[in-house]
Amino acid sequence: MKLLNESLCFGGKVGFYSHSSSVCNTQMKFAVYQPPKAILQPVPVLYFLSGLTCTEENFMVKAGAQQFAAKHGLMLVSPDTSPRSTGTSDEDKDWDLGTGAGFYVDAIAQPWRNHYQMYSYVVDELPALIHKNFPVNPNKQGIFGHSMGGHGALVCALRNPDRYQSVSAFAPIVAPMQCAWGQKAFSNYLGSDQTLWRDYDATELIRKVRFQRSILIDQGMSDQFLTTQLFPETFEKACAEVGQALTLRMQPGYDHSYYFIATFIEDHIRYHASILCD
Amino acid sequence: MKLLNESLCFGGKVGFYSHSSSVCNTQMKFAVYQPPKAILQPVPVLYFLSGLTCTEENFMVKAGAQQFAAKHGLMLVSPDTSPRSTGTSDEDKDWDLGTGAGFYVDAIAQPWRNHYQMYSYVVDELPALIHKNFPVNPNKQGIFGHSMGGHGALVCALRNPDRYQSVSAFAPIVAPMQCAWGQKAFSNYLGSDQTLWRDYDATELIRKVRFQRSILIDQGMSDQFLTTQLFPETFEKACAEVGQALTLRMQPGYDHSYYFIATFIEDHIRYHASILCD
């Protein structure tokens, strides 16, 4: 693990790192915010998964999360959204597939399967690396994300409720099997057998598994992708049918940008802290 | 004036605009954050001047200022740091001269004088445009900035204490005549007669004029430019000699980045609000 850059921020440290990922079979980057409290004792850790086209940097630069992570004593970790420069054919061709668009799945189809293993990377390899190198309590983990990353956070949490105690999302892709972004990603990464897609679709997963806490979702009502890619009411309906607790907040006037995330980041960190912090 | 993009943020609006500047003789861009209170009544306005290489966007995206501007009811305005694509020879050659490096002076030397008039743009033209198009109280103006923009804020305020009631800075270039960045900018924009440079040097200006309020400056002690370009103690000494009230806070461990700005933005907005807001 190599430290690329580090800055003091709200009394804690924002650091950018690279490491050799065995799961993705290439160099990967991620960012960590260590709150001041982490100098004294291990702290809970909260993973943020970013959306299409993002890197490990966007969340740390734009969300304004450090202020509240410092206050509550939470470590923040934001991975990149895909492997990069792997030599996979067409990886840089489309903005919504390949580079910057790993979709938090383990690819099984060619040419993606050799590197695009973002699900295992986020759920297994990265947490192990974090536990080894940073003062975190591995039994206190939360996860959240935005758009494609909101989808990723929901899938990781629903499939591993023993590893994540809290989950929330901003404008998540809650039903990727039903939208163009998800269909494109899944057909390329997973192939044409749609039964294999269900393990990466929050609305499908919620029919089979329960999350032990209420899930928090914020959705801007002026989001340009609301009715074409996101439709949170699909997930809300599925949760209601199976008795999954969900707080879905439709926010009038807000769009899909980080200005929306920044506005509600305090609420999300407070939600996670209420579960993860003593 | 043309609206390019607008997002809701903390109940207010972040907007990006372009307009035809008569002072700079080209299209210029700027960003405005309108707090929720501006829907009800005219509010005070606080200008932020950015540093080298920045655009009108950096401050709005990275500083986390909207949260506190919303709370106090302050409008925020961040102009671009120079004219762009003017056809001026060599304007894109160096990162610290020309594009992204207007240095908030009115150029008198060729080839810059036809477009590089950032001092008059910030002090005269932009405020007039803001007053005409947004619900602001023109008698309540503050100004702050970062690095080159900290220099700009100090110069604008010291030369126009009747127009600005409050001024603060993050890691400002307080003595541009004594550092390489300032010498390069001034010799190119203003020519070789150094007596003309003094009007754009805060440490020179403070020997002649007083600002009616205490000036607030934050400076990171791990700033990579501290001892080569910034040396705030030079300004501190000059202020002490003439009896100018100054709060200079040396912040251990902080660097020159927006992570430093974000950490202390609340204090700066509180300082301006305490003077500008009723």
XYZ file of C-alpha atoms in Angstrom:
556
model
C 0.000 0.000 0.000
C 1.439 3.337 -1.065
C 0.447 6.763 0.284
C 0.087 9.137 -2.671
C -1.053 12.287 -0.927
C -2.234 13.378 2.494
C -3.892 16.530 3.841
C -5.076 17.557 7.262
C -8.842 18.204 7.290
C -11.048 19.015 10.290
C -8.260 17.789 12.560
C -8.096 14.408 10.798
C -6.331 13.171 7.697
C -7.512 12.709 4.103
C -5.174 10.252 2.408
C -5.025 8.810 -1.104
C -3.532 5.373 -1.584
C -2.697 2.870 -4.282
C -2.155 -0.843 -3.865
C -1.860 -3.995 -5.869
C -5.271 -5.684 -5.859
C -5.215 -9.450 -6.188
C -8.966 -9.558 -6.758
C -8.913 -7.030 -9.595
C -5.490 -8.157 -10.762
C -4.244 -4.574 -11.138
C -3.329 -1.434 -9.189
C -6.311 0.120 -7.436
C -6.723 3.455 -5.683
C -8.829 4.486 -2.717
C -9.176 7.384 -0.286
C -9.466 7.336 3.496
C -10.502 10.007 5.969
C -9.222 9.284 9.455
C -11.088 11.331 12.072
C -9.166 12.856 14.991
C -10.576 10.190 17.302
C -8.721 7.474 15.365
C -5.462 8.653 16.936
C -6.779 7.465 20.293
C -8.703 4.281 19.500
C -10.112 2.103 16.724
C -13.204 3.665 15.186
C -16.130 2.397 13.075
C -15.661 2.569 9.325
C -18.093 3.833 6.715
C -17.584 2.989 3.032
C -18.818 5.331 0.321
C -19.321 3.991 -3.211
C -19.353 6.633 -5.942
C -21.348 6.839 -9.134
C -20.600 6.502 -12.834
C -17.442 8.313 -14.060
C -16.218 9.050 -10.527
C -12.873 8.175 -8.990
C -11.809 7.719 -5.364
C -11.484 11.495 -5.171
C -14.962 12.943 -5.871
C -16.543 12.076 -2.545
C -13.624 13.394 -0.485
C -13.513 16.651 -2.446
C -17.191 17.410 -2.962
C -19.432 15.852 -0.314
C -18.340 17.816 2.746
C -18.433 14.607 4.787
C -15.229 15.051 6.791
C -16.777 17.670 9.043
C -19.381 15.200 10.286
C -17.121 12.140 10.278
C -14.749 14.113 12.527
C -17.612 15.018 14.844
C -18.886 11.460 15.201
C -15.527 9.671 15.059
C -16.146 7.671 11.887
C -13.517 6.616 9.367
C -14.528 7.154 5.739
C -13.263 5.005 2.880
C -14.026 5.675 -0.787
C -12.735 3.230 -3.404
C -12.399 3.950 -7.086
C -15.411 2.947 -9.220
C -13.547 0.424 -11.401
C -10.143 -0.920 -12.343
C -8.370 1.373 -14.827
C -5.930 0.949 -17.702
C -6.157 -2.831 -17.549
C -5.854 -3.309 -21.290
C -9.362 -4.773 -21.448
C -10.752 -4.138 -24.922
C -13.227 -1.254 -25.107
C -12.780 -0.405 -21.419
C -12.578 3.330 -22.268
C -15.131 3.305 -25.074
C -18.315 4.152 -23.130
C -18.734 6.314 -20.040
C -21.267 3.877 -18.580
C -19.300 0.647 -19.084
C -15.738 -0.308 -18.182
C -13.547 2.437 -16.732
C -15.451 4.405 -14.094
C -18.404 2.046 -14.343
C -17.547 -1.202 -12.560
C -21.111 -1.389 -11.221
C -19.898 -3.233 -8.098
C -20.305 -6.671 -9.656
C -17.920 -9.604 -10.136
C -17.791 -9.952 -13.914
C -18.052 -13.493 -15.257
C -18.184 -12.684 -18.976
C -15.247 -11.890 -21.233
C -13.431 -9.576 -21.697
C -14.284 -8.186 -18.246
C -13.793 -11.119 -15.889
C -10.015 -10.804 -15.569
C -10.163 -7.438 -13.804
C -13.702 -6.208 -13.170
C -14.326 -7.787 -9.744
C -15.578 -4.747 -7.865
C -18.062 -6.635 -5.677
C -15.414 -8.847 -4.099
C -13.021 -5.927 -3.995
C -15.440 -3.768 -1.998
C -16.811 -6.506 0.232
C -13.662 -8.567 0.906
C -10.299 -7.259 -0.224
C -10.583 -3.570 0.595
C -12.010 -4.062 4.119
C -9.225 -6.561 4.876
C -6.648 -4.026 3.711
C -8.282 -1.269 5.753
C -8.422 -3.408 8.889
C -4.757 -4.276 8.492
C -3.528 -0.723 7.974
C -5.885 1.638 9.791
C -7.271 1.857 13.329
C -10.778 0.570 12.649
C -13.182 -1.676 14.480
C -13.938 -4.376 11.853
C -17.160 -5.274 13.620
C -18.573 -1.802 13.046
C -19.024 -1.257 9.332
C -21.502 0.799 7.380
C -21.829 1.469 3.679
C -23.448 4.127 1.525
C -23.178 5.522 -1.964
C -24.536 7.610 -4.795
C -26.380 6.498 -7.948
C -24.425 3.448 -9.241
C -22.705 3.530 -5.849
C -26.060 3.625 -4.073
C -26.914 0.438 -5.955
C -23.557 -0.994 -4.883
C -24.089 -0.073 -1.240
C -27.559 -1.643 -1.134
C -26.345 -4.847 -2.800
C -23.266 -5.190 -0.562
C -25.334 -4.638 2.580
C -28.276 -6.860 1.644
C -25.973 -9.724 0.694
C -23.812 -9.294 3.805
C -25.976 -8.100 6.677
C -23.499 -9.733 9.049
C -20.712 -7.426 7.818
C -22.595 -4.136 7.516
C -24.722 -2.773 10.317
C -25.980 0.281 8.431
C -26.740 1.197 4.825
C -27.957 4.338 3.095
C -27.961 5.822 -0.377
C -28.318 9.015 -2.396
C -30.324 8.622 -5.605
C -29.502 4.908 -5.918
C -30.147 2.672 -8.902
C -32.491 0.447 -6.925
C -33.652 -1.794 -9.771
C -30.760 -2.115 -12.245
C -32.451 -5.027 -14.072
C -35.201 -2.603 -15.067
C -33.121 0.358 -16.296
C -30.822 0.936 -19.260
C -27.682 1.546 -17.208
C -28.114 -1.705 -15.311
C -29.135 -3.771 -18.317
C -26.088 -2.613 -20.259
C -23.732 -3.305 -17.359
C -25.204 -6.671 -16.403
C -25.439 -8.026 -19.943
C -21.793 -7.145 -20.524
C -20.352 -8.137 -17.158
C -22.627 -11.085 -16.335
C -23.873 -12.346 -19.684
C -27.358 -13.022 -20.942
C -28.632 -15.339 -18.162
C -30.771 -12.911 -16.193
C -31.141 -15.259 -13.239
C -27.517 -14.357 -12.474
C -28.371 -10.648 -12.459
C -30.694 -10.955 -9.462
C -27.840 -11.134 -6.973
C -26.941 -7.578 -7.941
C -30.385 -6.020 -7.909
C -31.562 -4.504 -4.602
C -35.239 -4.815 -5.516
C -34.778 -8.529 -6.294
C -32.624 -9.127 -3.204
C -35.082 -7.544 -0.788
C -37.599 -10.246 -1.684
C -35.213 -12.843 -0.241
C -33.307 -11.133 2.574
C -33.988 -8.661 5.336
C -31.675 -5.920 6.571
C -31.720 -5.649 10.347
C -32.040 -1.860 10.440
C -34.086 0.684 8.570
C -32.488 1.681 5.276
C -32.155 5.415 4.548
C -32.529 6.752 0.989
C -32.606 10.370 -0.186
C -33.813 11.111 -3.700
C -33.967 14.504 -5.422
C -37.279 15.104 -7.151
C -35.605 17.197 -9.892
C -33.044 14.473 -10.552
C -32.689 14.177 -14.334
C -32.485 10.372 -14.029
C -35.376 9.882 -11.624
C -37.952 8.434 -13.996
C -35.588 6.789 -16.498
C -32.962 5.022 -14.373
C -33.753 5.320 -10.677
C -37.490 4.990 -9.812
C -37.074 4.505 -6.044
C -40.771 3.737 -5.659
C -40.026 0.293 -7.119
C -37.785 -0.474 -4.169
C -40.161 1.199 -1.733
C -42.976 -1.064 -2.916
C -40.819 -4.181 -2.630
C -39.748 -3.197 0.893
C -43.346 -2.597 1.907
C -44.403 -6.003 0.562
C -41.827 -7.874 2.629
C -41.839 -5.642 5.708
C -38.383 -4.156 5.250
C -38.044 -0.880 7.156
C -37.107 1.941 4.771
C -36.958 5.706 5.091
C -37.273 7.091 1.567
C -37.117 10.868 1.506
C -38.173 12.548 -1.737
C -36.452 15.950 -1.723
C -38.242 18.612 -3.809
C -36.029 20.562 -6.213
C -32.815 18.610 -5.767
C -30.934 17.137 -8.731
C -28.388 14.312 -9.136
C -25.306 16.383 -8.263
C -22.941 16.553 -5.318
C -24.760 19.743 -4.250
C -27.623 17.401 -3.391
C -25.315 14.966 -1.583
C -23.615 17.766 0.381
C -27.001 19.059 1.523
C -27.993 15.763 3.145
C -24.611 14.222 4.028
C -24.963 15.279 7.662
C -28.203 13.315 7.992
C -26.651 10.211 6.470
C -23.571 10.293 8.668
C -25.768 10.856 11.707
C -27.825 7.789 10.700
C -24.716 5.613 10.377
C -23.170 7.008 13.564
C -26.357 6.286 15.513
C -25.892 2.612 14.673
C -22.099 2.248 14.490
C -20.861 4.543 17.259
C -21.278 3.952 20.967
C -26.199 37.355 -18.470
C -26.805 33.712 -19.242
C -27.574 30.963 -16.722
C -25.473 27.901 -17.601
C -26.410 25.544 -14.797
C -28.289 25.620 -11.522
C -28.582 23.213 -8.586
C -30.448 23.350 -5.316
C -28.054 23.213 -2.353
C -28.899 23.580 1.347
C -32.264 25.042 0.356
C -30.644 27.737 -1.805
C -29.377 27.816 -5.369
C -25.882 27.387 -6.837
C -25.868 28.948 -10.293
C -23.198 29.305 -12.953
C -23.401 32.250 -15.323
C -21.634 33.778 -18.296
C -21.834 37.351 -19.489
C -20.130 39.754 -21.839
C -17.658 41.782 -19.780
C -16.970 45.280 -21.095
C -14.042 45.686 -18.701
C -12.310 42.468 -19.782
C -13.591 42.776 -23.324
C -14.602 39.112 -23.484
C -17.031 36.555 -22.069
C -16.543 35.954 -18.348
C -18.000 33.334 -16.026
C -18.933 33.460 -12.373
C -20.866 31.427 -9.806
C -23.456 32.577 -7.284
C -24.915 30.860 -4.244
C -28.265 32.362 -3.252
C -29.205 31.395 0.319
C -32.832 30.521 1.120
C -33.260 33.895 2.841
C -32.709 35.691 -0.484
C -36.176 34.595 -1.578
C -37.622 36.836 1.117
C -35.379 39.900 1.159
C -32.091 41.370 -0.136
C -29.106 39.826 1.641
C -25.452 40.822 2.135
C -23.013 39.533 -0.488
C -19.633 37.918 0.070
C -17.161 37.626 -2.820
C -14.627 34.786 -2.905
C -11.534 35.137 -5.087
C -9.837 31.855 -5.996
C -6.184 31.015 -6.431
C -3.922 30.190 -9.357
C -5.334 27.708 -11.930
C -8.851 27.851 -10.440
C -12.087 28.696 -12.195
C -15.396 30.024 -10.895
C -16.251 26.438 -9.938
C -13.612 25.314 -7.411
C -14.910 27.280 -4.458
C -18.524 26.228 -4.972
C -17.593 22.552 -5.326
C -14.863 22.156 -2.718
C -15.128 24.672 0.109
C -18.355 23.527 1.742
C -19.380 27.162 2.161
C -23.042 26.901 1.157
C -24.024 25.241 4.432
C -22.893 28.274 6.410
C -23.986 30.885 3.881
C -27.463 29.342 4.085
C -27.392 29.496 7.863
C -26.350 33.156 8.020
C -28.255 34.369 4.965
C -25.250 35.472 2.890
C -25.009 35.428 -0.888
C -21.719 34.026 -2.222
C -20.172 35.105 -5.516
C -17.044 33.524 -7.010
C -15.665 34.950 -10.262
C -13.257 33.183 -12.576
C -9.566 33.924 -11.959
C -8.867 35.463 -15.377
C -10.266 36.041 -18.841
C -9.903 32.924 -21.041
C -9.355 32.219 -24.726
C -8.824 35.883 -25.521
C -6.205 35.237 -28.173
C -3.569 37.045 -26.101
C -0.167 35.641 -27.054
C 1.246 33.159 -24.536
C -1.882 33.329 -22.341
C -1.869 29.525 -21.965
C 1.911 29.070 -21.813
C 2.474 29.220 -18.021
C 0.189 28.087 -15.209
C 1.112 31.149 -13.133
C 0.588 33.821 -15.810
C -2.304 34.534 -18.150
C -5.196 32.055 -18.090
C -6.135 31.157 -14.508
C -3.681 33.712 -13.142
C -5.142 37.184 -13.598
C -3.752 38.217 -10.206
C -6.610 40.692 -9.706
C -4.737 43.584 -11.339
C -5.605 45.924 -14.211
C -2.857 45.167 -16.720
C -1.231 48.181 -18.354
C 1.482 46.376 -20.317
C 1.096 44.615 -23.648
C -0.054 42.041 -24.617
C -2.218 41.809 -21.480
C -3.912 45.198 -21.204
C -6.678 44.515 -23.715
C -8.333 41.830 -21.564
C -6.621 41.286 -18.224
C -8.513 43.818 -16.105
C -9.458 41.649 -13.164
C -9.169 44.366 -10.532
C -11.808 46.570 -12.129
C -13.854 43.525 -12.992
C -14.017 42.346 -9.381
C -14.392 45.768 -7.774
C -16.694 47.493 -10.262
C -18.260 45.506 -13.074
C -19.166 42.273 -11.315
C -20.741 43.912 -8.233
C -22.818 46.141 -10.529
C -24.009 43.074 -12.421
C -24.787 41.244 -9.189
C -26.728 44.184 -7.768
C -28.751 44.422 -10.951
C -29.648 40.731 -11.173
C -29.744 39.307 -7.638
C -31.468 40.289 -4.392
C -28.452 41.750 -2.588
C -27.917 44.716 -0.326
C -25.136 46.644 -2.138
C -24.167 48.411 1.067
C -23.255 45.122 2.731
C -20.299 43.623 0.919
C -17.467 41.430 2.144
C -14.614 39.791 0.282
C -12.296 36.856 0.913
C -10.081 34.524 -1.038
C -7.352 31.906 -1.198
C -3.679 32.312 -2.095
C -3.624 34.605 -5.189
C -7.288 35.253 -4.331
C -6.366 36.102 -0.741
C -4.016 38.711 -2.172
C -6.847 39.937 -4.393
C -9.288 40.164 -1.498
C -6.875 42.140 0.673
C -6.040 44.538 -2.154
C -9.680 45.102 -3.135
C -10.694 45.736 0.480
C -7.763 47.956 1.434
C -8.216 50.125 -1.655
C -11.994 50.316 -1.217
C -12.837 50.264 2.491
C -16.014 52.177 1.649
C -17.249 49.283 -0.504
C -16.210 46.300 1.622
C -17.044 46.064 5.297
C -15.210 42.792 5.940
C -12.160 41.001 4.528
C -10.478 37.688 5.263
C -8.108 35.292 3.542
C -6.808 31.735 3.452
C -3.060 31.466 2.866
C -2.902 34.801 1.004
C 0.025 36.171 -0.980
C 0.417 39.146 1.344
C 3.569 40.619 -0.199
C 3.530 39.853 -3.933
C 6.366 42.314 -4.647
C 8.611 40.094 -2.539
C 7.754 36.652 -3.983
C 8.343 34.990 -7.347
C 4.655 34.572 -8.229
C 3.966 38.266 -7.640
C 7.125 39.508 -9.337
C 6.379 37.460 -12.434
C 2.759 38.631 -12.577
C 3.468 42.300 -11.863
C 6.429 42.612 -14.248
C 4.311 41.141 -17.043
C 0.995 42.863 -16.306
C 2.280 46.194 -14.963
C 5.757 46.590 -16.468
C 9.087 47.338 -14.864
C 8.189 50.465 -12.880
C 7.813 48.993 -9.406
C 6.195 52.107 -7.970
C 3.115 51.000 -9.913
C 3.179 47.595 -8.225
C 2.564 49.022 -4.761
C -1.138 49.545 -5.393
C -1.489 45.767 -5.641
C 0.582 44.725 -2.628
C -1.258 44.392 0.690
C 1.878 44.894 2.750
C 2.628 48.140 0.892
C -0.995 49.301 1.023
C -1.362 48.796 4.760
C 1.341 51.440 5.315
C -0.957 54.018 3.707
C -4.525 52.934 4.522
C -6.438 51.453 7.403
C -9.234 48.895 7.238
C -12.014 49.702 9.669
C -12.367 46.156 11.030
C -9.970 43.495 12.117
C -8.729 41.396 9.174
C -8.905 37.601 9.538
C -6.210 35.380 7.996
C -5.762 31.613 8.359
C -2.461 30.074 7.282
C -1.532 26.391 7.309
C 1.876 25.744 8.846
C 2.508 22.781 6.530
C 1.655 24.855 3.473
C 4.227 24.034 0.805
C 4.357 27.698 -0.234
C 4.564 29.217 3.242
C 8.218 30.249 3.260
C 8.707 30.802 -0.472
C 5.625 32.746 -1.611
C 3.388 33.600 1.328
C 5.284 34.647 4.534
C 2.271 36.103 6.407
C 4.569 37.438 9.145
C 5.591 40.196 6.723
C 2.008 41.473 6.675
C 1.590 40.868 10.392
C 4.634 43.045 11.100
C 3.389 45.810 8.810
C -0.053 45.741 10.464
C 1.527 45.909 13.918
C 3.647 48.899 12.898
C 0.665 50.927 11.751
C -1.868 49.695 14.280
C -4.058 47.692 11.858
C -6.097 45.076 13.713
C -5.327 41.609 12.347
C -6.152 38.089 13.493
C -3.518 35.825 11.950
C -4.073 32.184 12.869
C -1.193 29.816 12.108
C -2.794 26.364 11.801
C -0.401 23.488 12.597
C -0.349 20.671 10.046
C -2.587 22.240 7.405
C -1.446 22.563 3.782
C -2.467 24.806 0.863
C -5.430 22.691 -0.294
C -9.188 23.061 -0.179
C -9.187 20.555 2.714
C -7.612 23.399 4.701
C -10.164 25.920 3.423
C -13.094 23.597 4.170
C -11.863 23.119 7.724
C -11.984 26.836 8.526
C -14.673 28.112 6.149
C -17.252 28.183 8.937
C -15.085 30.558 10.978
C -14.599 32.876 8.014
C -18.269 33.021 7.119
C -19.124 33.621 10.759
C -16.618 36.523 10.804
C -18.170 38.091 7.698
C -21.719 37.471 8.914
C -20.953 39.107 12.254
C -20.160 42.303 10.363
C -22.497 42.121 7.356
C -25.653 40.542 8.778
C -28.020 42.187 11.228
